[in-house]
GROMACS .gro file of C-alpha atoms in nm:
model
  464
    1MET     CA    1  16.884  10.714  15.879
    2LYS     CA    2  16.959  10.988  15.626
    3ASN     CA    3  17.043  10.738  15.374
    4GLU     CA    4  16.670  10.537  15.402
    5GLU     CA    5  16.512  10.875  15.385
    6CYS     CA    6  16.673  10.950  15.044
    7GLY     CA    7  16.626  10.604  14.951
    8GLN     CA    8  16.239  10.649  15.011
    9VAL     CA    9  16.246  10.975  14.827
   10THR     CA   10  16.391  10.810  14.538
   11ILE     CA   11  16.159  10.533  14.523
   12PHE     CA   12  15.855  10.771  14.541
   13LEU     CA   13  16.024  10.995  14.290
   14SER     CA   14  16.057  10.681  14.052
   15LEU     CA   15  15.708  10.555  14.106
   16LEU     CA   16  15.594  10.917  14.072
   17LEU     CA   17  15.807  10.918  13.721
   18ILE     CA   18  15.668  10.598  13.631
   19SER     CA   19  15.298  10.683  13.708
   20PHE     CA   20  15.346  10.994  13.504
   21LEU     CA   21  15.492  10.817  13.192
   22LEU     CA   22  15.253  10.545  13.230
   23ILE     CA   23  14.958  10.817  13.236
   24LEU     CA   24  15.135  11.008  12.968
   25SER     CA   25  15.136  10.693  12.750
   26VAL     CA   26  14.794  10.600  12.792
   27CYS     CA   27  14.711  10.941  12.701
   28LEU     CA   28  14.923  10.942  12.407
   29GLU     CA   29  14.792  10.608  12.333
   30GLY     CA   30  14.459  10.769  12.337
   31ILE     CA   31  14.542  11.066  12.101
   32TYR     CA   32  14.707  10.846  11.881
   33LEU     CA   33  14.408  10.598  11.871
   34HIS     CA   34  14.181  10.895  11.808
   35ILE     CA   35  14.385  11.029  11.545
   36GLN     CA   36  14.430  10.697  11.356
   37LYS     CA   37  14.026  10.629  11.417
   38GLY     CA   38  13.974  10.991  11.255
   39ARG     CA   39  14.200  10.912  10.959
   40ILE     CA   40  14.031  10.586  10.896
   41ALA     CA   41  13.679  10.770  10.907
   42GLN     CA   42  13.846  11.066  10.684
   43GLN     CA   43  13.939  10.817  10.454
   44GLN     CA   44  13.622  10.608  10.468
   45ALA     CA   45  13.434  10.930  10.384
   46ALA     CA   46  13.680  10.992  10.083
   47ALA     CA   47  13.603  10.647   9.961
   48GLY     CA   48  13.240  10.687   9.958
   49GLU     CA   49  13.296  11.012   9.765
   50TYR     CA   50  13.538  10.850   9.524
   51ALA     CA   51  13.229  10.568   9.467
   52GLN     CA   52  12.973  10.832   9.421
   53ALA     CA   53  13.192  11.034   9.166
   54ASN     CA   54  13.159  10.722   8.936
   55TYR     CA   55  12.796  10.822   8.846
   56HIS     CA   56  12.649  10.739   8.501
   57LYS     CA   57  12.727  11.013   8.297
   58GLU     CA   58  12.431  10.976   8.011
   59LEU     CA   59  12.180  10.897   8.285
   60LEU     CA   60  12.268  11.218   8.475
   61GLU     CA   61  12.291  11.451   8.135
   62GLN     CA   62  11.996  11.311   7.980
   63TYR     CA   63  11.764  11.238   8.278
   64HIS     CA   64  11.926  11.424   8.561
   65ILE     CA   65  11.927  11.112   8.778
   66PHE     CA   66  12.261  11.008   8.990
   67ALA     CA   67  12.329  10.663   9.013
   68ILE     CA   68  12.650  10.476   9.027
   69ASP     CA   69  12.731  10.324   8.692
   70GLY     CA   70  12.659   9.954   8.694
   71ARG     CA   71  12.977   9.887   8.510
   72TYR     CA   72  13.173  10.023   8.832
   73GLY     CA   73  12.953   9.875   9.078
   74ALA     CA   74  13.032   9.515   8.969
   75LYS     CA   75  13.401   9.600   9.077
   76MET     CA   76  13.351   9.879   9.343
   77GLU     CA   77  13.473   9.670   9.657
   78ALA     CA   78  13.810   9.583   9.471
   79SER     CA   79  13.839   9.938   9.341
   80LEU     CA   80  13.783  10.087   9.666
   81LYS     CA   81  14.058   9.859   9.826
   82ARG     CA   82  14.295   9.964   9.584
   83ASN     CA   83  14.199  10.305   9.652
   84TRP     CA   84  14.235  10.267  10.016
   85THR     CA   85  14.567  10.096   9.984
   86TYR     CA   86  14.719  10.372   9.760
   87HIS     CA   87  14.633  10.654  10.007
   88THR     CA   88  14.722  10.494  10.329
   89GLY     CA   89  15.012  10.233  10.261
   90ASN     CA   90  14.763   9.980  10.425
   91ALA     CA   91  14.483   9.780  10.302
   92PRO     CA   92  14.190   9.764  10.536
   93SER     CA   93  14.093   9.418  10.687
   94VAL     CA   94  13.765   9.432  10.538
   95LEU     CA   95  13.584   9.684  10.298
   96HIS     CA   96  13.234   9.513  10.229
   97ILE     CA   97  12.917   9.680  10.019
   98SER     CA   98  12.573   9.597  10.127
   99ASN     CA   99  12.256   9.678  10.111
  100ALA     CA  100  12.285   9.863   9.749
  101VAL     CA  101  11.957  10.021   9.651
  102ALA     CA  102  11.898  10.048   9.290
  103VAL     CA  103  11.761  10.378   9.120
  104THR     CA  104  11.480  10.099   9.028
  105GLY     CA  105  11.402  10.016   9.348
  106SER     CA  106  11.085  10.070   9.597
  107ASP     CA  107  10.860  10.043   9.300
  108GLY     CA  108  10.954  10.345   9.154
  109GLN     CA  109  10.976  10.570   9.474
  110VAL     CA  110  11.375  10.625   9.423
  111LEU     CA  111  11.308  10.770   9.094
  112ARG     CA  112  11.048  10.990   9.208
  113HIS     CA  113  11.235  11.095   9.491
  114GLN     CA  114  11.541  11.191   9.249
  115ILE     CA  115  11.290  11.389   9.002
  116ARG     CA  116  11.120  11.591   9.286
  117GLU     CA  117  11.472  11.695   9.387
  118TYR     CA  118  11.609  11.793   9.029
  119MET     CA  119  11.248  11.990   8.979
  120LYS     CA  120  11.321  12.168   9.295
  121TYR     CA  121  11.592  12.373   9.090
  122ALA     CA  122  11.363  12.428   8.775
  123GLU     CA  123  11.101  12.658   8.749
  124SER     CA  124  10.860  12.455   8.938
  125ALA     CA  125  10.619  12.708   9.050
  126LYS     CA  126  10.570  12.827   8.695
  127LEU     CA  127  10.528  12.457   8.569
  128LEU     CA  128  10.286  12.375   8.794
  129ASP     CA  129  10.084  12.697   8.735
  130GLN     CA  130  10.077  12.610   8.368
  131ILE     CA  131   9.956  12.280   8.441
  132LYS     CA  132   9.693  12.397   8.676
  133ASP     CA  133   9.552  12.648   8.405
  134SER     CA  134   9.543  12.369   8.163
  135LEU     CA  135   9.342  12.123   8.401
  136SER     CA  136   9.082  12.411   8.481
  137GLY     CA  137   8.885  12.331   8.188
  138VAL     CA  138   8.891  11.948   8.194
  139LYS     CA  139   8.830  11.997   8.580
  140GLU     CA  140   8.491  12.240   8.488
  141GLU     CA  141   8.387  11.973   8.238
  142ALA     CA  142   8.415  11.694   8.485
  143GLU     CA  143   8.221  11.838   8.763
  144THR     CA  144   7.940  11.977   8.556
  145ASP     CA  145   7.654  11.715   8.531
  146SER     CA  146   7.514  11.875   8.197
  147ILE     CA  147   7.652  11.596   8.004
  148LYS     CA  148   7.566  11.344   8.228
  149ASN     CA  149   7.208  11.460   8.233
  150GLN     CA  150   7.200  11.441   7.846
  151VAL     CA  151   7.333  11.098   7.842
  152GLU     CA  152   7.048  11.021   8.051
  153HIS     CA  153   6.803  11.196   7.833
  154ILE     CA  154   6.941  10.992   7.557
  155LYS     CA  155   6.887  10.683   7.718
  156GLU     CA  156   6.511  10.749   7.830
  157GLU     CA  157   6.403  10.929   7.517
  158ASP     CA  158   6.179  10.706   7.311
  159SER     CA  159   6.348  10.369   7.444
  160ASP     CA  160   6.063  10.156   7.276
  161GLN     CA  161   6.121  10.272   6.958
  162GLU     CA  162   6.357  10.225   6.678
  163VAL     CA  163   6.500  10.517   6.500
  164GLN     CA  164   6.546  10.422   6.114
  165VAL     CA  165   6.744  10.597   5.863
  166GLU     CA  166   6.685  10.559   5.509
  167GLU     CA  167   6.843  10.713   5.203
  168GLN     CA  168   6.696  11.070   5.154
  169PRO     CA  169   6.728  11.361   4.935
  170VAL     CA  170   6.932  11.495   5.248
  171GLN     CA  171   7.253  11.270   5.305
  172ASP     CA  172   7.272  11.176   5.670
  173PRO     CA  173   7.628  11.298   5.754
  174ARG     CA  174   7.678  11.010   5.998
  175LYS     CA  175   7.705  10.764   5.737
  176GLY     CA  176   8.019  10.945   5.582
  177LEU     CA  177   8.175  10.994   5.931
  178LYS     CA  178   8.128  10.633   6.026
  179LYS     CA  179   8.293  10.528   5.679
  180LEU     CA  180   8.585  10.720   5.725
  181LEU     CA  181   8.635  10.566   6.104
  182SER     CA  182   8.578  10.247   5.970
  183GLU     CA  183   8.961  10.283   5.839
  184GLY     CA  184   9.072  10.399   6.191
  185LEU     CA  185   9.092  10.729   6.386
  186LEU     CA  186   9.478  10.726   6.383
  187PRO     CA  187   9.499  10.805   6.012
  188LEU     CA  188   9.235  11.068   6.006
  189VAL     CA  189   9.414  11.284   6.276
  190MET     CA  190   9.775  11.255   6.143
  191PRO     CA  191   9.937  11.532   5.963
  192GLU     CA  192   9.967  11.477   5.591
  193GLY     CA  193  10.331  11.325   5.472
  194LYS     CA  194  10.404  11.262   5.854
  195ASN     CA  195  10.468  10.860   5.905
  196ILE     CA  196  10.363  10.663   6.206
  197SER     CA  197  10.670  10.498   6.363
  198GLU     CA  198  10.626  10.099   6.454
  199GLN     CA  199  10.918  10.132   6.690
  200ALA     CA  200  10.905   9.846   6.964
  201VAL     CA  201  10.940   9.911   7.316
  202ASN     CA  202  11.109   9.681   7.528
  203ILE     CA  203  10.906   9.672   7.861
  204VAL     CA  204  11.114   9.548   8.126
  205TYR     CA  205  10.992   9.750   8.465
  206GLY     CA  206  10.669   9.879   8.349
  207LYS     CA  207  10.328   9.687   8.296
  208LYS     CA  208  10.184   9.628   7.958
  209ASP     CA  209   9.879   9.768   7.938
  210GLY     CA  210   9.609   9.565   7.730
  211THR     CA  211   9.308   9.766   7.741
  212LYS     CA  212   9.122   9.809   7.408
  213GLU     CA  213   8.964  10.135   7.312
  214LYS     CA  214   8.562  10.172   7.296
  215LYS     CA  215   8.434  10.253   6.933
  216ILE     CA  216   8.123  10.446   6.926
  217ASP     CA  217   7.807  10.437   6.686
  218PHE     CA  218   7.658  10.768   6.619
  219PHE     CA  219   7.337  10.560   6.512
  220GLN     CA  220   7.312  10.383   6.853
  221LYS     CA  221   7.167  10.580   7.143
  222ASP     CA  222   7.335  10.323   7.400
  223SER     CA  223   7.681  10.334   7.235
  224VAL     CA  224   7.694  10.718   7.241
  225ALA     CA  225   7.569  10.711   7.613
  226GLU     CA  226   7.832  10.447   7.699
  227TYR     CA  227   8.116  10.659   7.535
  228LEU     CA  228   7.996  10.969   7.724
  229SER     CA  229   7.985  10.782   8.042
  230THR     CA  230   8.350  10.750   8.032
  231ASN     CA  231   8.412  11.080   8.038
  232GLY     CA  232   8.316  11.114   8.414
  233LYS     CA  233   8.505  11.246   8.701
  234LYS     CA  234   8.853  11.322   8.674
  235THR     CA  235   9.123  11.290   8.933
  236ALA     CA  236   9.381  11.540   8.745
  237GLY     CA  237   9.336  11.807   8.981
  238LYS     CA  238   9.392  11.590   9.281
  239ASN     CA  239   9.698  11.460   9.150
  240LEU     CA  240   9.852  11.810   9.039
  241ALA     CA  241   9.999  11.876   9.395
  242THR     CA  242  10.180  11.536   9.444
  243GLU     CA  243  10.255  11.479   9.077
  244GLY     CA  244  10.247  11.770   8.895
  245LEU     CA  245  10.626  11.803   8.910
  246ALA     CA  246  10.667  11.474   8.741
  247ALA     CA  247  10.442  11.540   8.462
  248ALA     CA  248  10.653  11.848   8.395
  249TYR     CA  249  10.965  11.666   8.433
  250ALA     CA  250  10.838  11.371   8.202
  251ALA     CA  251  10.749  11.664   7.915
  252GLU     CA  252  11.093  11.796   7.967
  253VAL     CA  253  11.302  11.489   7.922
  254PHE     CA  254  11.091  11.275   7.705
  255GLN     CA  255  10.990  11.347   7.351
  256ASP     CA  256  10.653  11.259   7.183
  257ALA     CA  257  10.487  11.256   6.832
  258VAL     CA  258  10.485  11.627   6.806
  259GLY     CA  259  10.811  11.723   6.969
  260GLN     CA  260  11.047  11.451   6.808
  261ARG     CA  261  11.438  11.497   6.885
  262TYR     CA  262  11.554  11.137   6.817
  263LYS     CA  263  11.593  10.976   6.496
  264ASP     CA  264  11.655  10.616   6.642
  265GLY     CA  265  11.497  10.450   6.916
  266VAL     CA  266  11.148  10.470   7.067
  267GLN     CA  267  10.965  10.805   6.892
  268TYR     CA  268  10.656  10.810   7.118
  269GLU     CA  269  10.792  10.828   7.480
  270MET     CA  270  10.544  11.049   7.654
  271GLU     CA  271  10.278  10.838   7.471
  272TYR     CA  272  10.433  10.523   7.635
  273LEU     CA  273  10.415  10.682   7.956
  274ILE     CA  274  10.046  10.717   7.933
  275ALA     CA  275   9.934  10.433   7.753
  276GLY     CA  276  10.185  10.133   7.823
  277LYS     CA  277  10.166   9.955   7.466
  278ALA     CA  278  10.427   9.731   7.341
  279THR     CA  279  10.490   9.965   7.008
  280ASP     CA  280  10.489  10.320   6.923
  281THR     CA  281  10.160  10.272   6.699
  282GLU     CA  282   9.979  10.141   6.968
  283ASN     CA  283  10.092  10.399   7.227
  284LEU     CA  284  10.025  10.685   6.985
  285LYS     CA  285   9.665  10.516   6.907
  286SER     CA  286   9.588  10.489   7.234
  287VAL     CA  287   9.673  10.853   7.326
  288VAL     CA  288   9.469  10.987   7.051
  289HIS     CA  289   9.145  10.783   7.152
  290ARG     CA  290   9.209  10.930   7.490
  291LEU     CA  291   9.255  11.296   7.394
  292MET     CA  292   8.926  11.227   7.161
  293ALA     CA  293   8.725  11.131   7.447
  294ILE     CA  294   8.837  11.445   7.640
  295ARG     CA  295   8.764  11.667   7.300
  296PHE     CA  296   8.446  11.504   7.243
  297GLY     CA  297   8.295  11.588   7.566
  298LEU     CA  298   8.414  11.934   7.563
  299ASN     CA  299   8.286  11.982   7.234
  300TYR     CA  300   7.958  11.816   7.306
  301ALA     CA  301   7.898  12.025   7.618
  302TYR     CA  302   7.953  12.362   7.386
  303LEU     CA  303   7.688  12.224   7.132
  304LEU     CA  304   7.431  12.187   7.421
  305SER     CA  305   7.489  12.561   7.501
  306ASP     CA  306   7.494  12.657   7.147
  307GLY     CA  307   7.110  12.721   7.026
  308GLY     CA  308   7.183  12.806   6.648
  309LYS     CA  309   7.381  12.481   6.602
  310GLN     CA  310   7.111  12.298   6.795
  311ALA     CA  311   6.862  12.423   6.555
  312GLN     CA  312   7.083  12.316   6.232
  313ALA     CA  313   7.104  11.964   6.390
  314TYR     CA  314   6.726  11.961   6.461
  315ALA     CA  315   6.661  12.066   6.069
  316LEU     CA  316   6.876  11.786   5.958
  317ALA     CA  317   6.696  11.532   6.188
  318VAL     CA  318   6.368  11.650   6.058
  319GLN     CA  319   6.482  11.584   5.670
  320ILE     CA  320   6.618  11.237   5.760
  321GLY     CA  321   6.386  11.103   6.037
  322THR     CA  322   6.139  10.866   5.838
  323ILE     CA  323   5.873  10.889   6.125
  324ALA     CA  324   5.965  11.230   6.272
  325SER     CA  325   5.626  11.353   6.196
  326ALA     CA  326   5.470  11.115   6.386
  327VAL     CA  327   5.683  11.048   6.677
  328PRO     CA  328   5.877  11.414   6.764
  329ALA     CA  329   6.049  11.259   7.051
  330VAL     CA  330   6.242  11.037   6.748
  331VAL     CA  331   6.352  11.353   6.604
  332GLU     CA  332   6.520  11.490   6.934
  333GLY     CA  333   6.690  11.182   6.972
  334ILE     CA  334   6.811  11.205   6.599
  335LYS     CA  335   6.911  11.554   6.670
  336MET     CA  336   7.126  11.422   6.989
  337LEU     CA  337   7.298  11.163   6.778
  338ILE     CA  338   7.391  11.426   6.517
  339MET     CA  339   7.537  11.659   6.784
  340ALA     CA  340   7.724  11.398   6.904
  341ALA     CA  341   7.849  11.302   6.550
  342TRP     CA  342   7.927  11.661   6.508
  343ALA     CA  343   8.109  11.714   6.840
  344TYR     CA  344   8.307  11.406   6.749
  345GLY     CA  345   8.395  11.548   6.422
  346GLU     CA  346   8.518  11.864   6.555
  347ALA     CA  347   8.749  11.654   6.794
  348VAL     CA  348   8.880  11.489   6.504
  349ILE     CA  349   8.989  11.849   6.357
  350ASP     CA  350   9.107  11.937   6.704
  351LEU     CA  351   9.362  11.650   6.712
  352ARG     CA  352   9.494  11.712   6.383
  353GLY     CA  353   9.569  12.073   6.468
  354LEU     CA  354   9.734  11.939   6.810
  355LEU     CA  355   9.939  11.677   6.612
  356LYS     CA  356  10.052  11.957   6.384
  357GLY     CA  357  10.171  12.173   6.680
  358ASN     CA  358   9.853  12.405   6.699
  359LYS     CA  359   9.691  12.507   7.027
  360ILE     CA  360   9.312  12.429   7.055
  361PRO     CA  361   9.134  12.601   7.330
  362LEU     CA  362   8.961  12.366   7.606
  363ILE     CA  363   8.631  12.542   7.589
  364LYS     CA  364   8.501  12.614   7.255
  365LYS     CA  365   8.331  12.923   7.119
  366GLU     CA  366   8.118  13.055   6.816
  367ASP     CA  367   8.445  13.204   6.672
  368ASN     CA  368   8.661  12.889   6.704
  369TRP     CA  369   8.441  12.630   6.606
  370GLN     CA  370   8.594  12.463   6.291
  371LEU     CA  371   8.359  12.190   6.146
  372SER     CA  372   8.039  12.284   5.972
  373LEU     CA  373   7.749  12.044   5.987
  374HIS     CA  374   7.737  12.049   5.619
  375ASN     CA  375   8.124  11.916   5.604
  376LEU     CA  376   8.070  11.652   5.864
  377ALA     CA  377   8.054  11.362   5.639
  378LYS     CA  378   8.412  11.477   5.499
  379LEU     CA  379   8.563  11.596   5.820
  380SER     CA  380   8.686  11.896   5.602
  381ALA     CA  381   8.783  12.188   5.783
  382GLU     CA  382   9.073  12.411   5.835
  383THR     CA  383   9.260  12.384   6.156
  384LYS     CA  384   9.277  12.673   6.365
  385SER     CA  385   9.531  12.750   6.626
  386ASP     CA  386   9.472  12.952   6.955
  387GLN     CA  387   9.760  13.085   7.123
  388SER     CA  388   9.543  13.072   7.447
  389GLY     CA  389   9.484  12.732   7.363
  390ILE     CA  390   9.659  12.416   7.511
  391SER     CA  391   9.911  12.241   7.313
  392TYR     CA  392   9.961  11.887   7.243
  393GLN     CA  393  10.218  11.849   7.486
  394GLY     CA  394   9.984  12.029   7.741
  395TYR     CA  395   9.704  11.765   7.692
  396LEU     CA  396   9.990  11.487   7.737
  397LYS     CA  397  10.065  11.628   8.078
  398ILE     CA  398   9.686  11.631   8.153
  399LEU     CA  399   9.655  11.262   8.064
  400LEU     CA  400   9.948  11.195   8.276
  401LEU     CA  401   9.775  11.330   8.545
  402LEU     CA  402   9.475  11.168   8.464
  403GLN     CA  403   9.638  10.798   8.506
  404SER     CA  404   9.453  10.581   8.815
  405ASP     CA  405   9.802  10.431   8.885
  406GLN     CA  406  10.026  10.711   8.937
  407LYS     CA  407  10.353  10.505   9.040
  408GLU     CA  408  10.321  10.308   8.688
  409LYS     CA  409  10.471  10.589   8.496
  410TYR     CA  410  10.773  10.584   8.687
  411MET     CA  411  10.831  10.215   8.609
  412ARG     CA  412  10.783  10.324   8.217
  413MET     CA  413  11.005  10.613   8.284
  414MET     CA  414  11.266  10.310   8.330
  415ASP     CA  415  11.210  10.129   8.069
  416LEU     CA  416  11.238  10.459   7.836
  417MET     CA  417  11.566  10.551   8.017
  418GLU     CA  418  11.737  10.224   7.957
  419GLN     CA  419  11.619  10.149   7.618
  420ARG     CA  420  11.745  10.521   7.491
  421ILE     CA  421  12.090  10.476   7.674
  422GLN     CA  422  12.116  10.106   7.526
  423ILE     CA  423  12.121  10.226   7.169
  424LYS     CA  424  12.484  10.370   7.257
  425GLN     CA  425  12.579  10.141   7.555
  426PRO     CA  426  12.428   9.794   7.451
  427ASP     CA  427  12.503   9.672   7.798
  428PHE     CA  428  12.358   9.909   8.009
  429VAL     CA  429  12.126   9.817   8.261
  430LEU     CA  430  11.935  10.057   8.489
  431GLN     CA  431  11.872   9.810   8.751
  432GLU     CA  432  12.249   9.773   8.807
  433CYS     CA  433  12.295  10.144   8.896
  434TYR     CA  434  12.326  10.212   9.245
  435PHE     CA  435  12.097  10.506   9.416
  436SER     CA  436  12.243  10.411   9.769
  437TYR     CA  437  12.454  10.144   9.924
  438GLN     CA  438  12.599  10.051  10.268
  439MET     CA  439  12.968  10.040  10.333
  440THR     CA  440  13.144   9.817  10.620
  441VAL     CA  441  13.499   9.905  10.661
  442GLU     CA  442  13.736   9.720  10.928
  443SER     CA  443  14.084   9.822  10.982
  444LYS     CA  444  14.359   9.727  11.241
  445ILE     CA  445  14.548   9.988  11.432
  446ARG     CA  446  14.873   9.878  11.611
  447SER     CA  447  14.934  10.012  11.940
  448LEU     CA  448  15.191  10.299  11.973
  449PHE     CA  449  15.337  10.164  12.318
  450PHE     CA  450  15.190   9.853  12.404
  451LYS     CA  451  15.191   9.498  12.221
  452HIS     CA  452  14.811   9.522  12.106
  453THR     CA  453  14.607   9.577  11.804
  454TYR     CA  454  14.294   9.757  11.787
  455THR     CA  455  14.011   9.694  11.577
  456VAL     CA  456  13.819   9.978  11.419
  457LYS     CA  457  13.484   9.891  11.237
  458ASP     CA  458  13.241  10.155  11.111
  459THR     CA  459  12.919  10.111  10.872
  460ARG     CA  460  12.760  10.431  10.683
  461ASN     CA  461  12.509  10.477  10.429
  462TYR     CA  462  12.584  10.674  10.115
  463VAL     CA  463  12.264  10.836   9.937
  464TYR     CA  464  12.277  11.086   9.648
   0.00000   0.00000   0.00000
């Protein structure tokens, strides 16, 4: 009886010990599995950081853009597997890279995100204030109806009569201006001794702009009215909050016709962002015409407020109008056309100064007006710089904010980045540089106590 009781106790203790060992082994197995999963997760995180450390150096240094080097991206899976095996002693069953998003992805929104992230650490508030100050004059000019009213005035004034201009003792300065403009606007505004680049732009991501610049005829009311009508409402102020940082970024990393830094490659980069033409010459020409439209409107608005200059224009109109004494309205029409030519000539002088590196005030006054009516036919005037004015770079920022399609400038930035880096790395392709990707890892874990193999699978996203 006693032996039976001892046997029962022994069996009970054995079962208890077995149960305890089983529970202990299960616990240890769980701990072991958890540790192994943690090590795999840690190794996966390290692999992701290792991959992101292979960013394109020149893209970061020149443009502050993080992206995995395309040359590494093509062999990233194989490289990560080798790195994994080296650190763990075991190769992963599966290591797969998927859903890679290039820095050129999402119609420029990936690049826009990176630019905004970088500009957060720049003096963004100061930069935006500078652009805002630059925009104030343009916004004021855009919102006033004075020019529009004058356009209507020109259209309605003496619409049934022809304004004839014949050779008179007093030469009509519009003839001289027209002759100069027949040779093209760009040669008139380029500083003496400065060559115009003819470098081609390789347009890959952006859209080529095929629009042509409008010409103006100072002997035709409709021509002047149409040209002035293009100076309608602007959207720069509205775009400042959302695109101001991008405009400041562009001015920081891309060169222009005045602030040239590179001797090779595309010379007028900012101009390409604005105009989207296929050559430097076309881009500079387009930007000059756009700046002319701004300066012409502002200068014309000033002339409308200056009684002395209006009197000069009227006196000249009286002398050159063949039917002036019979039809006073015709004299008024000629006067308005002379003033338009005068404002345009002043804008040519403004652009000369801007391309020399001078600053030009947005709103003109009597003391900073440069071109006399007497010198209009020759466009002869000394350019003046005003430290309180706006530089060429400042006007380029305004033009960027005036673009109707704000996404397009990001696509054009990609063209410039790729072409600039290809000068030293001909095989560089921006589209092959990853901004983000997804890594899926599958590993096998052998059981510590049991004849079983666990499969651990994890998918993670990596973004700069």
